[in-house]
Amino acid sequence: MMAQSKALLVLENFIGGKFIPCSSYIDSYNPSTGDVYCKVPDSGKEEVEAAVKAAKDAFPIWSSKSPWERSQILNKLADLIEHDLEAFAQAESKDQGKTITFARTVDIPRAVYNFRFFASSILHHITECTEMATMGCVHYTSRAPVGVAGLISPWNLPLYLLTWKIAPAIACGNTVVAKPSEMTSVTAWMMCKLLEKAGVPHGVVNIVFGTGAKAGEALVCHPDVPLVSFTGSTLTAQRITEKSAPYCKRLSLELGGKNPAIIFDDADLSQCIPTTLRSSFANQGEICLCTSRIFVQRGIYSEFLKRFVAEAKKWKTGNPSDPAVDVGALISKEHLQKVRNYVKKAQAEGARVLCGEGVDALDLPPGNQKGYFMLPTVIAEVKDESCCMQEEIFGPVTCVVAFDTEEEVIKRANGVKYGLAATVWSSNVGRVHRVAHRLQSGWVWTNCWLVRDLNLPFGGMKASGIGREGAKDSYEFFTEVKTITIKH
Ligand code: NAD
């Protein structure tokens, strides 16, 4: 089942309930050491074809199970992952570079909860019914699973985001072919080992590992995959939209962000500062919901900046498996370079880097010297038109700028192509509502960040996505609705 050479972990595709080796492999790095430690299948059309066939074969039986039967299986899978939580957390930290603390307290518990949540929510949906008494008719809707769902997920929250798709897809009665990011495939592969024990029939969940260009596109272009749920960058979403257009597929696209935090002068800074540090730097800033533009009202700008920078300097960067560490490694050498380049560009434009990259020295343990680390970095006096204020950096870098009026800050906060998440800090309830309504953002948090209720729609406006995920939204995406009229 698991092939392991002396040093390297070798993953296999999971198709039709079996682990199947691949003819070629991609190197996967441990971001905190820079070493290759794992081989990931470099799947292509052939592997995707086999996985789609297995999923198609499993569909009639799985889709005919009652929601209650499927719910029990999802709950069992949640229990099994939870039982192995520590092993999953260790693997996620090693594979992604995130801190063990974050993997233990956020990634894996949420993966468990994704299965529990959809195991429960699938039992509580109701369909619609209307009566047309004068015509002697009643109309009602019925919902059915669509078929084989193609699921493609990114590297930043690997198992968390993959299960956020697998759970609703299979709860609704679909079968799936999933492709995790080629950079973070290990926990998906570990989960495959638990599927049989949980009672998931063979072929219901198939995982094909590999790159986006080969495995991802083969899945997107497969004629027997009528729906694709994708989380990743806006650029890739454009490519997926183009490639899938000839097949008229149903797409859900959860994409990037350039999220503002707006801090008014009546904000409670004792809450706002620690939360904004988290929203800027949690998971190395590699969360689509991370804050990267902080607008502070002029009256408190200097005080905020002083306190914010002083606190940012306290964040410890280093070995992700050290529980005292706050910032782990970035995902790859290339990504680290890209994030560093943004800081260089800001400096070249005349912005001030107040802490972190290029200002403070990294202090890494000997074993981590070749890892992809970067200190939390705060940039001030950066222009709204700068690429640092317009483009998604996706690293531990945040920009702080001053504003004067409510009207002005709304316009500036909306002045980017993205619209995923925003945060507003103020003790004025009227203002909080007014601003929240006018922000072009799929989610607005006020006086908090990342407090989620999975029942509610999650997703982005503008270049941040198409569609929403959540109890009702995912149910609607992963089912086909039919209206039936009965005349009596
Ligand atoms: P990415 O777009 O490079 O890759 C995402 C996934 O798509 C990977 O599995 C990749 O292999 C695959 N892929 C790449 N090219 C493909 C193609 N041509 N066809 C099919 N699949 C392809 O994104 P990433 O770098 O892995 O992730 C970071 C991005 O994801 C950021 O922009 C971040 O904001 C976004 N993100 C969004 C959300 C959200 O919920 N809105 C959540 C997490 C991450």
Short mmCIF file of C-alpha atoms and ligand atoms in Angstrom, two decimals:
data_model
loop_
_atom_site.label_atom_id
_atom_site.label_comp_id
_atom_site.label_asym_id
_atom_site.label_seq_id
_atom_site.Cartn_x
_atom_site.Cartn_y
_atom_site.Cartn_z
CA MET A 1 0.00 0.00 0.00
CA MET A 2 2.68 2.48 0.92
CA ALA A 3 6.04 2.39 -0.77
CA GLN A 4 8.79 4.06 1.18
CA SER A 5 12.41 4.16 0.12
CA LYS A 6 15.08 4.69 2.74
CA ALA A 7 14.67 8.40 3.06
CA LEU A 8 11.84 9.45 0.79
CA LEU A 9 8.14 9.13 1.32
CA VAL A 10 6.56 7.95 -1.94
CA LEU A 11 2.88 8.69 -2.47
CA GLU A 12 0.50 6.77 -4.69
CA ASN A 13 -2.74 7.73 -6.37
CA PHE A 14 -5.91 6.44 -4.75
CA ILE A 15 -8.28 5.15 -7.41
CA GLY A 16 -11.27 2.84 -6.97
CA GLY A 17 -10.30 2.13 -3.37
CA LYS A 18 -6.73 1.08 -4.22
CA PHE A 19 -3.33 2.74 -3.97
CA ILE A 20 -1.82 2.72 -7.43
CA PRO A 21 1.79 3.67 -8.23
CA CYS A 22 2.48 6.15 -11.00
CA SER A 23 5.05 5.91 -13.77
CA SER A 24 6.64 9.25 -12.91
CA TYR A 25 7.01 11.41 -9.80
CA ILE A 26 7.55 15.03 -8.76
CA ASP A 27 9.85 16.08 -5.91
CA SER A 28 8.15 17.59 -2.90
CA TYR A 29 10.16 19.75 -0.49
CA ASN A 30 10.13 20.24 3.23
CA PRO A 31 9.92 24.05 3.26
CA SER A 32 11.56 24.36 6.66
CA THR A 33 14.76 22.58 5.58
CA GLY A 34 14.77 22.96 1.80
CA ASP A 35 15.22 19.18 1.39
CA VAL A 36 13.30 16.92 -0.96
CA TYR A 37 11.53 14.47 1.34
CA CYS A 38 8.65 13.13 -0.67
CA LYS A 39 7.80 11.92 -4.18
CA VAL A 40 4.38 12.85 -5.50
CA PRO A 41 2.80 11.07 -8.50
CA ASP A 42 3.04 13.14 -11.67
CA SER A 43 -0.35 12.02 -12.94
CA GLY A 44 -1.83 12.92 -16.28
CA LYS A 45 -4.69 11.98 -18.57
CA GLU A 46 -4.36 8.25 -18.06
CA GLU A 47 -4.60 8.41 -14.25
CA VAL A 48 -7.44 10.94 -14.39
CA GLU A 49 -9.29 8.72 -16.87
CA ALA A 50 -9.02 5.75 -14.48
CA ALA A 51 -10.15 7.85 -11.52
CA VAL A 52 -13.15 9.30 -13.36
CA LYS A 53 -14.16 5.79 -14.44
CA ALA A 54 -13.97 4.55 -10.85
CA ALA A 55 -16.02 7.53 -9.68
CA LYS A 56 -18.61 6.97 -12.40
CA ASP A 57 -18.91 3.29 -11.51
CA ALA A 58 -19.40 4.13 -7.82
CA PHE A 59 -22.02 6.81 -8.46
CA PRO A 60 -25.19 4.66 -8.81
CA ILE A 61 -24.73 2.97 -5.43
CA TRP A 62 -23.48 6.00 -3.49
CA SER A 63 -26.11 8.37 -4.87
CA SER A 64 -28.89 5.94 -3.97
CA LYS A 65 -27.89 5.82 -0.29
CA SER A 66 -30.03 7.90 2.02
CA PRO A 67 -28.58 11.15 3.43
CA TRP A 68 -28.65 9.45 6.83
CA GLU A 69 -26.45 6.55 5.62
CA ARG A 70 -23.98 8.95 4.03
CA SER A 71 -24.01 11.12 7.13
CA GLN A 72 -22.97 8.20 9.33
CA ILE A 73 -20.03 7.43 7.06
CA LEU A 74 -18.89 11.06 7.08
CA ASN A 75 -19.06 11.13 10.87
CA LYS A 76 -17.02 7.96 11.09
CA LEU A 77 -14.37 9.45 8.81
CA ALA A 78 -14.27 12.57 11.01
CA ASP A 79 -13.71 10.36 14.07
CA LEU A 80 -10.86 8.49 12.37
CA ILE A 81 -9.06 11.69 11.32
CA GLU A 82 -9.55 13.10 14.81
CA HIS A 83 -8.10 9.94 16.30
CA ASP A 84 -4.95 10.52 14.24
CA LEU A 85 -4.97 14.30 14.68
CA GLU A 86 -1.41 14.55 15.91
CA ALA A 87 0.00 12.50 13.02
CA PHE A 88 -1.96 14.58 10.53
CA ALA A 89 -0.81 17.83 12.17
CA GLN A 90 2.86 16.75 12.10
CA ALA A 91 2.57 15.78 8.45
CA GLU A 92 0.82 19.03 7.47
CA SER A 93 3.43 21.12 9.23
CA LYS A 94 6.32 19.26 7.61
CA ASP A 95 4.76 19.33 4.14
CA GLN A 96 3.54 22.94 4.12
CA GLY A 97 5.96 24.75 6.44
CA LYS A 98 3.19 25.98 8.77
CA THR A 99 3.71 25.84 12.49
CA ILE A 100 2.76 22.68 14.31
CA THR A 101 0.57 24.82 16.56
CA PHE A 102 -1.43 26.13 13.61
CA ALA A 103 -1.80 22.64 12.11
CA ARG A 104 -2.90 21.24 15.48
CA THR A 105 -5.34 23.95 16.35
CA VAL A 106 -6.66 25.10 12.97
CA ASP A 107 -6.00 22.87 9.94
CA ILE A 108 -6.74 19.40 11.19
CA PRO A 109 -9.55 20.23 13.65
CA ARG A 110 -11.26 22.09 10.82
CA ALA A 111 -10.82 19.13 8.43
CA VAL A 112 -12.53 16.96 11.06
CA TYR A 113 -15.25 19.57 11.51
CA ASN A 114 -15.85 19.83 7.75
CA PHE A 115 -16.98 16.19 7.70
CA ARG A 116 -19.06 16.56 10.88
CA PHE A 117 -20.64 19.77 9.66
CA PHE A 118 -21.79 18.39 6.31
CA ALA A 119 -22.76 15.07 7.91
CA SER A 120 -25.21 17.10 9.95
CA SER A 121 -26.29 19.76 7.48
CA ILE A 122 -27.21 17.23 4.77
CA LEU A 123 -29.97 15.99 7.08
CA HIS A 124 -31.64 19.37 7.39
CA HIS A 125 -32.26 20.74 3.92
CA ILE A 126 -35.79 21.19 2.70
CA THR A 127 -36.96 21.72 -0.86
CA GLU A 128 -39.57 24.18 -2.07
CA CYS A 129 -43.25 23.70 -2.76
CA THR A 130 -45.87 26.14 -4.11
CA GLU A 131 -49.54 25.69 -4.83
CA MET A 132 -51.48 27.09 -7.81
CA ALA A 133 -54.98 26.40 -6.56
CA THR A 134 -56.77 27.94 -9.55
CA MET A 135 -54.92 25.58 -11.90
CA GLY A 136 -55.28 22.59 -9.58
CA CYS A 137 -51.50 22.30 -9.41
CA VAL A 138 -48.75 21.99 -6.89
CA HIS A 139 -45.13 22.55 -7.83
CA TYR A 140 -42.24 21.22 -5.86
CA THR A 141 -38.49 20.98 -6.29
CA SER A 142 -36.38 17.91 -5.97
CA ARG A 143 -32.59 17.85 -5.68
CA ALA A 144 -30.26 15.10 -6.88
CA PRO A 145 -26.48 14.69 -6.92
CA VAL A 146 -24.90 15.74 -10.19
CA GLY A 147 -22.35 12.95 -10.82
CA VAL A 148 -18.56 13.01 -10.69
CA ALA A 149 -17.25 16.20 -9.10
CA GLY A 150 -13.75 17.46 -9.93
CA LEU A 151 -12.16 19.11 -6.88
CA ILE A 152 -8.95 21.13 -7.08
CA SER A 153 -7.36 22.68 -4.01
CA PRO A 154 -4.34 24.88 -3.15
CA TRP A 155 -1.31 24.46 -0.87
CA ASN A 156 -1.97 26.96 1.90
CA LEU A 157 -4.53 25.01 3.98
CA PRO A 158 -4.15 21.60 2.36
CA LEU A 159 -6.45 19.15 4.16
CA TYR A 160 -8.70 21.92 5.50
CA LEU A 161 -9.64 23.16 2.02
CA LEU A 162 -9.70 19.76 0.34
CA THR A 163 -12.17 18.37 2.89
CA TRP A 164 -14.22 21.58 2.64
CA LYS A 165 -14.97 20.33 -0.89
CA ILE A 166 -14.98 16.54 -0.47
CA ALA A 167 -17.38 16.62 2.50
CA PRO A 168 -20.28 18.50 0.84
CA ALA A 169 -19.73 16.77 -2.51
CA ILE A 170 -20.08 13.26 -1.11
CA ALA A 171 -22.68 14.22 1.51
CA CYS A 172 -24.90 15.25 -1.41
CA GLY A 173 -24.35 11.85 -3.08
CA ASN A 174 -21.75 12.75 -5.70
CA THR A 175 -18.56 10.81 -6.20
CA VAL A 176 -15.32 12.73 -6.56
CA VAL A 177 -11.95 12.95 -8.21
CA ALA A 178 -9.82 15.34 -6.19
CA LYS A 179 -6.46 16.85 -7.01
CA PRO A 180 -4.63 18.51 -4.11
CA SER A 181 -1.74 20.87 -4.75
CA GLU A 182 1.38 19.04 -5.93
CA MET A 183 3.27 20.93 -3.21
CA THR A 184 1.14 19.63 -0.33
CA SER A 185 -0.24 16.17 -1.07
CA VAL A 186 0.69 14.15 2.00
CA THR A 187 -2.32 14.60 4.29
CA ALA A 188 -4.75 13.86 1.45
CA TRP A 189 -2.89 10.61 0.85
CA MET A 190 -3.00 9.82 4.59
CA MET A 191 -6.75 10.38 4.61
CA CYS A 192 -7.17 7.84 1.79
CA LYS A 193 -5.89 5.18 4.17
CA LEU A 194 -8.90 5.80 6.43
CA LEU A 195 -11.66 5.77 3.82
CA GLU A 196 -12.32 2.05 3.77
CA LYS A 197 -12.45 1.82 7.56
CA ALA A 198 -14.93 4.70 7.61
CA GLY A 199 -17.16 2.76 5.22
CA VAL A 200 -16.66 4.97 2.16
CA PRO A 201 -17.30 2.57 -0.75
CA HIS A 202 -14.53 2.12 -3.31
CA GLY A 203 -14.57 4.76 -6.02
CA VAL A 204 -16.54 7.36 -4.07
CA VAL A 205 -13.39 9.35 -3.25
CA ASN A 206 -10.52 9.14 -5.71
CA ILE A 207 -7.39 11.22 -5.33
CA VAL A 208 -5.08 11.91 -8.23
CA PHE A 209 -1.84 13.67 -7.39
CA GLY A 210 0.13 15.85 -9.74
CA THR A 211 0.55 19.26 -11.29
CA GLY A 212 -2.16 21.65 -12.35
CA ALA A 213 -0.98 21.72 -15.95
CA LYS A 214 -1.16 17.93 -16.36
CA ALA A 215 -3.48 16.33 -13.81
CA GLY A 216 -5.56 19.44 -13.09
CA GLU A 217 -6.29 20.22 -16.72
CA ALA A 218 -7.04 16.59 -17.54
CA LEU A 219 -9.69 16.69 -14.80
CA VAL A 220 -11.10 20.05 -15.86
CA CYS A 221 -11.35 18.90 -19.49
CA HIS A 222 -12.82 15.47 -18.79
CA PRO A 223 -16.24 15.25 -20.44
CA ASP A 224 -17.62 13.03 -17.64
CA VAL A 225 -16.89 15.57 -14.91
CA PRO A 226 -19.85 17.99 -15.05
CA LEU A 227 -18.80 20.20 -12.17
CA VAL A 228 -15.51 21.58 -10.93
CA SER A 229 -14.95 23.17 -7.54
CA PHE A 230 -11.68 25.08 -7.51
CA THR A 231 -9.83 27.04 -4.84
CA GLY A 232 -6.65 28.80 -5.89
CA SER A 233 -5.38 31.81 -7.74
CA THR A 234 -7.37 34.07 -10.04
CA LEU A 235 -4.96 33.34 -12.89
CA THR A 236 -5.55 29.60 -12.69
CA ALA A 237 -9.30 30.19 -12.44
CA GLN A 238 -9.18 32.08 -15.74
CA ARG A 239 -7.42 29.14 -17.37
CA ILE A 240 -9.92 26.66 -15.89
CA THR A 241 -12.82 28.78 -17.13
CA GLU A 242 -11.37 28.83 -20.64
CA LYS A 243 -10.55 25.14 -20.70
CA SER A 244 -13.92 24.03 -19.35
CA ALA A 245 -15.98 26.40 -21.52
CA PRO A 246 -16.51 23.94 -24.40
CA TYR A 247 -18.15 21.52 -21.95
CA CYS A 248 -20.41 24.12 -20.25
CA LYS A 249 -19.37 22.89 -16.79
CA ARG A 250 -20.66 24.16 -13.51
CA LEU A 251 -17.82 26.00 -11.79
CA SER A 252 -17.27 27.19 -8.25
CA LEU A 253 -14.22 29.46 -8.03
CA GLU A 254 -12.74 30.55 -4.67
CA LEU A 255 -9.84 32.84 -5.45
CA GLY A 256 -7.36 35.36 -4.15
CA GLY A 257 -7.81 38.49 -2.08
CA LYS A 258 -6.25 41.84 -1.22
CA ASN A 259 -8.09 42.28 2.01
CA PRO A 260 -8.39 45.63 3.78
CA ALA A 261 -8.64 46.28 7.51
CA ILE A 262 -10.21 49.67 8.24
CA ILE A 263 -9.41 51.02 11.68
CA PHE A 264 -11.39 54.04 12.85
CA ASP A 265 -10.16 56.30 15.64
CA ASP A 266 -12.77 54.92 18.08
CA ALA A 267 -11.50 51.33 17.70
CA ASP A 268 -10.51 49.36 20.77
CA LEU A 269 -6.81 49.01 19.99
CA SER A 270 -6.25 46.49 22.74
CA GLN A 271 -8.41 44.08 20.70
CA CYS A 272 -7.61 45.44 17.28
CA ILE A 273 -3.81 45.23 17.40
CA PRO A 274 -3.43 41.55 18.35
CA THR A 275 -6.21 40.54 15.96
CA THR A 276 -4.75 42.54 13.08
CA LEU A 277 -1.35 40.97 13.73
CA ARG A 278 -3.01 37.57 13.44
CA SER A 279 -4.97 38.58 10.37
CA SER A 280 -1.75 39.79 8.72
CA PHE A 281 0.70 37.08 9.70
CA ALA A 282 -1.15 33.89 10.68
CA ASN A 283 0.01 30.90 8.62
CA GLN A 284 2.87 33.12 7.31
CA GLY A 285 0.25 35.37 5.71
CA GLU A 286 -0.64 32.47 3.44
CA ILE A 287 -4.39 32.59 3.97
CA CYS A 288 -6.64 34.02 1.28
CA LEU A 289 -8.42 35.97 4.05
CA CYS A 290 -5.27 37.58 5.45
CA THR A 291 -5.20 41.35 5.82
CA SER A 292 -2.66 43.03 3.57
CA ARG A 293 -3.83 46.66 3.50
CA ILE A 294 -4.38 48.36 6.85
CA PHE A 295 -6.12 51.74 6.68
CA VAL A 296 -5.80 53.64 9.97
CA GLN A 297 -7.63 56.90 10.71
CA ARG A 298 -5.10 59.71 10.91
CA GLY A 299 -5.70 60.64 14.56
CA ILE A 300 -4.46 57.24 15.78
CA TYR A 301 -2.11 56.40 12.91
CA SER A 302 1.18 57.04 14.71
CA GLU A 303 0.14 55.31 17.88
CA PHE A 304 -1.22 52.31 15.98
CA LEU A 305 1.91 51.98 13.86
CA LYS A 306 4.21 52.17 16.87
CA ARG A 307 2.33 49.55 18.83
CA PHE A 308 1.70 47.32 15.80
CA VAL A 309 5.36 47.24 14.76
CA ALA A 310 6.51 46.64 18.34
CA GLU A 311 4.17 43.64 18.58
CA ALA A 312 5.07 42.32 15.11
CA LYS A 313 8.72 42.19 16.18
CA LYS A 314 7.74 39.82 18.98
CA TRP A 315 6.47 37.18 16.56
CA LYS A 316 9.00 34.36 16.58
CA THR A 317 10.01 32.96 13.19
CA GLY A 318 11.72 29.58 13.04
CA ASN A 319 11.43 25.82 13.14
CA PRO A 320 7.71 25.06 12.58
CA SER A 321 7.80 22.06 14.89
CA ASP A 322 8.80 24.26 17.84
CA PRO A 323 5.56 25.07 19.69
CA ALA A 324 6.96 28.50 20.67
CA VAL A 325 7.26 29.55 17.03
CA ASP A 326 4.61 31.85 15.49
CA VAL A 327 5.82 32.03 11.88
CA GLY A 328 6.93 28.93 9.99
CA ALA A 329 8.39 28.57 6.52
CA LEU A 330 6.85 29.82 3.29
CA ILE A 331 5.76 27.17 0.84
CA SER A 332 8.66 27.27 -1.64
CA LYS A 333 11.88 28.96 -2.61
CA GLU A 334 10.15 30.61 -5.59
CA HIS A 335 7.30 31.89 -3.47
CA LEU A 336 9.71 33.29 -0.86
CA GLN A 337 11.54 35.11 -3.65
CA LYS A 338 8.28 36.50 -5.00
CA VAL A 339 7.23 37.80 -1.57
CA ARG A 340 10.68 39.33 -0.95
CA ASN A 341 10.54 41.05 -4.35
CA TYR A 342 7.36 42.86 -3.32
CA VAL A 343 9.20 44.34 -0.34
CA LYS A 344 12.07 45.41 -2.61
CA LYS A 345 9.64 47.05 -5.03
CA ALA A 346 7.96 48.95 -2.20
CA GLN A 347 11.35 50.23 -1.04
CA ALA A 348 12.27 51.27 -4.56
CA GLU A 349 9.03 53.25 -4.71
CA GLY A 350 9.94 55.14 -1.54
CA ALA A 351 7.89 53.23 1.00
CA ARG A 352 9.29 52.62 4.50
CA VAL A 353 9.85 49.06 5.73
CA LEU A 354 9.45 49.30 9.49
CA CYS A 355 10.31 45.77 10.51
CA GLY A 356 11.07 42.38 9.06
CA GLU A 357 12.54 41.76 5.61
CA GLY A 358 15.76 43.68 5.04
CA VAL A 359 15.48 45.45 8.40
CA ASP A 360 15.80 42.79 11.09
CA ALA A 361 17.95 39.67 11.09
CA LEU A 362 16.53 36.17 10.89
CA ASP A 363 17.78 33.90 13.64
CA LEU A 364 17.28 30.30 12.54
CA PRO A 365 18.36 27.02 14.12
CA PRO A 366 21.16 25.20 12.22
CA GLY A 367 18.77 22.65 10.69
CA ASN A 368 16.59 25.37 9.18
CA GLN A 369 19.20 27.57 7.53
CA LYS A 370 18.12 26.44 4.05
CA GLY A 371 14.41 26.77 4.79
CA TYR A 372 12.16 29.39 3.19
CA PHE A 373 11.76 31.79 6.11
CA MET A 374 10.87 35.43 6.27
CA LEU A 375 10.13 37.75 9.18
CA PRO A 376 6.75 39.47 9.56
CA THR A 377 7.18 42.66 7.57
CA VAL A 378 5.32 45.97 7.97
CA ILE A 379 5.46 48.57 5.20
CA ALA A 380 4.27 52.16 5.63
CA GLU A 381 3.91 55.18 3.36
CA VAL A 382 3.09 53.10 0.36
CA LYS A 383 0.91 54.52 -2.42
CA ASP A 384 -2.48 52.99 -3.19
CA GLU A 385 -1.36 52.40 -6.81
CA SER A 386 1.74 50.44 -5.73
CA CYS A 387 1.77 46.74 -6.63
CA CYS A 388 2.09 46.07 -2.88
CA MET A 389 -1.33 47.66 -2.38
CA GLN A 390 -2.92 46.16 -5.51
CA GLU A 391 -1.62 42.60 -5.91
CA GLU A 392 -1.98 39.59 -3.69
CA ILE A 393 1.38 39.03 -1.97
CA PHE A 394 0.33 35.95 0.04
CA GLY A 395 3.15 36.16 2.55
CA PRO A 396 3.92 37.77 5.94
CA VAL A 397 3.80 41.32 4.56
CA THR A 398 1.27 43.98 5.40
CA CYS A 399 0.97 47.64 4.36
CA VAL A 400 -0.22 50.36 6.75
CA VAL A 401 -1.56 53.69 5.44
CA ALA A 402 -3.47 56.63 6.91
CA PHE A 403 -6.95 57.89 5.95
CA ASP A 404 -9.15 60.82 6.99
CA THR A 405 -12.82 60.20 6.24
CA GLU A 406 -15.26 57.31 6.03
CA GLU A 407 -16.17 58.16 2.45
CA GLU A 408 -12.53 58.25 1.40
CA VAL A 409 -11.57 54.95 3.02
CA ILE A 410 -14.49 53.04 1.48
CA LYS A 411 -13.42 54.20 -1.96
CA ARG A 412 -9.78 53.28 -1.33
CA ALA A 413 -10.62 49.91 0.22
CA ASN A 414 -12.74 49.09 -2.84
CA GLY A 415 -10.03 50.29 -5.22
CA VAL A 416 -8.55 46.88 -6.05
CA LYS A 417 -9.64 44.11 -8.41
CA TYR A 418 -10.31 41.70 -5.52
CA GLY A 419 -13.25 41.48 -3.10
CA LEU A 420 -12.85 38.57 -0.71
CA ALA A 421 -12.79 39.71 2.92
CA ALA A 422 -12.60 42.96 4.86
CA THR A 423 -12.30 43.92 8.51
CA VAL A 424 -13.74 47.06 10.11
CA TRP A 425 -12.75 48.29 13.56
CA SER A 426 -14.99 50.85 15.28
CA SER A 427 -17.18 51.08 18.37
CA ASN A 428 -19.82 53.05 16.44
CA VAL A 429 -22.50 50.52 15.49
CA GLY A 430 -24.11 52.76 12.89
CA ARG A 431 -20.79 53.31 11.15
CA VAL A 432 -19.91 49.65 11.21
CA HIS A 433 -23.16 48.76 9.41
CA ARG A 434 -22.83 51.61 6.92
CA VAL A 435 -19.27 50.72 5.97
CA ALA A 436 -19.93 46.97 5.85
CA HIS A 437 -22.77 47.49 3.39
CA ARG A 438 -20.64 49.55 1.04
CA LEU A 439 -17.52 47.39 0.98
CA GLN A 440 -17.14 45.22 -2.11
CA SER A 441 -16.30 42.10 -0.19
CA GLY A 442 -17.79 38.62 0.17
CA TRP A 443 -17.31 38.70 3.95
CA VAL A 444 -16.97 41.69 6.28
CA TRP A 445 -15.80 41.13 9.85
CA THR A 446 -16.25 43.95 12.32
CA ASN A 447 -14.16 44.06 15.50
CA CYS A 448 -12.94 40.50 14.87
CA TRP A 449 -11.37 38.32 12.18
CA LEU A 450 -11.86 34.77 10.93
CA VAL A 451 -14.90 34.05 13.07
CA ARG A 452 -16.74 31.66 10.78
CA ASP A 453 -20.17 30.11 10.77
CA LEU A 454 -20.02 27.41 8.11
CA ASN A 455 -23.77 27.73 7.57
CA LEU A 456 -23.33 31.08 5.89
CA PRO A 457 -22.16 31.87 2.35
CA PHE A 458 -18.41 32.14 1.90
CA GLY A 459 -16.81 33.43 -1.28
CA GLY A 460 -15.52 36.42 -3.13
CA MET A 461 -16.73 39.27 -5.29
CA LYS A 462 -14.95 40.65 -8.35
CA ALA A 463 -11.68 38.79 -9.11
CA SER A 464 -12.00 36.88 -5.80
CA GLY A 465 -14.39 34.35 -7.17
CA ILE A 466 -17.65 33.08 -8.52
CA GLY A 467 -20.13 31.24 -6.34
CA ARG A 468 -20.33 30.68 -2.62
CA GLU A 469 -19.64 27.76 -0.30
CA GLY A 470 -21.48 26.98 2.95
CA ALA A 471 -24.29 24.72 4.13
CA LYS A 472 -26.94 25.87 1.67
CA ASP A 473 -24.60 27.15 -1.04
CA SER A 474 -22.52 23.98 -1.24
CA TYR A 475 -25.73 21.91 -1.22
CA GLU A 476 -27.03 23.90 -4.16
CA PHE A 477 -23.73 23.67 -6.03
CA PHE A 478 -23.35 19.94 -5.57
CA THR A 479 -26.94 19.07 -6.49
CA GLU A 480 -29.07 19.53 -9.58
CA VAL A 481 -32.53 20.96 -8.95
CA LYS A 482 -35.65 19.93 -10.77
CA THR A 483 -39.12 21.46 -10.59
CA ILE A 484 -42.02 19.02 -10.75
CA THR A 485 -45.61 20.09 -11.36
CA ILE A 486 -48.49 17.85 -10.31
CA LYS A 487 -51.99 18.57 -11.55
CA HIS A 488 -54.80 16.91 -9.69
P1 NAD B 1 -2.87 27.87 -7.85
O1 NAD B 1 -3.98 28.50 -8.62
O2 NAD B 1 -1.51 27.95 -8.39
O3 NAD B 1 -3.15 26.31 -7.65
C1 NAD B 1 -4.31 25.83 -7.04
C2 NAD B 1 -4.58 24.42 -7.53
O4 NAD B 1 -4.87 24.47 -8.92
C3 NAD B 1 -3.40 23.47 -7.37
O5 NAD B 1 -3.89 22.19 -7.05
C4 NAD B 1 -2.79 23.47 -8.76
O6 NAD B 1 -2.06 22.31 -9.08
C5 NAD B 1 -4.04 23.57 -9.62
N1 NAD B 1 -3.82 24.09 -10.97
C6 NAD B 1 -2.85 24.94 -11.39
N2 NAD B 1 -2.97 25.16 -12.72
C7 NAD B 1 -4.06 24.45 -13.13
C8 NAD B 1 -4.70 24.29 -14.39
N3 NAD B 1 -4.25 24.88 -15.48
N4 NAD B 1 -5.80 23.49 -14.45
C9 NAD B 1 -6.27 22.89 -13.34
N5 NAD B 1 -5.69 22.99 -12.13
C10 NAD B 1 -4.60 23.78 -12.02
O7 NAD B 1 -2.99 28.47 -6.39
P2 NAD B 1 -2.01 28.18 -5.17
O8 NAD B 1 -0.77 28.96 -5.41
O9 NAD B 1 -1.94 26.72 -4.91
O10 NAD B 1 -2.84 28.83 -3.95
C11 NAD B 1 -2.76 30.15 -3.59
C12 NAD B 1 -3.96 30.91 -4.12
O11 NAD B 1 -5.15 30.33 -3.66
C13 NAD B 1 -3.97 32.33 -3.63
O12 NAD B 1 -4.35 33.19 -4.68
C14 NAD B 1 -5.05 32.31 -2.55
O13 NAD B 1 -5.66 33.54 -2.29
C15 NAD B 1 -6.00 31.34 -3.14
N6 NAD B 1 -6.89 30.81 -2.11
C16 NAD B 1 -8.21 31.18 -2.09
C17 NAD B 1 -9.05 30.71 -1.10
C18 NAD B 1 -10.52 31.08 -1.06
O14 NAD B 1 -11.26 30.41 -0.37
N7 NAD B 1 -10.95 32.12 -1.75
C19 NAD B 1 -8.54 29.87 -0.12
C20 NAD B 1 -7.20 29.52 -0.16
C21 NAD B 1 -6.37 29.99 -1.16
#
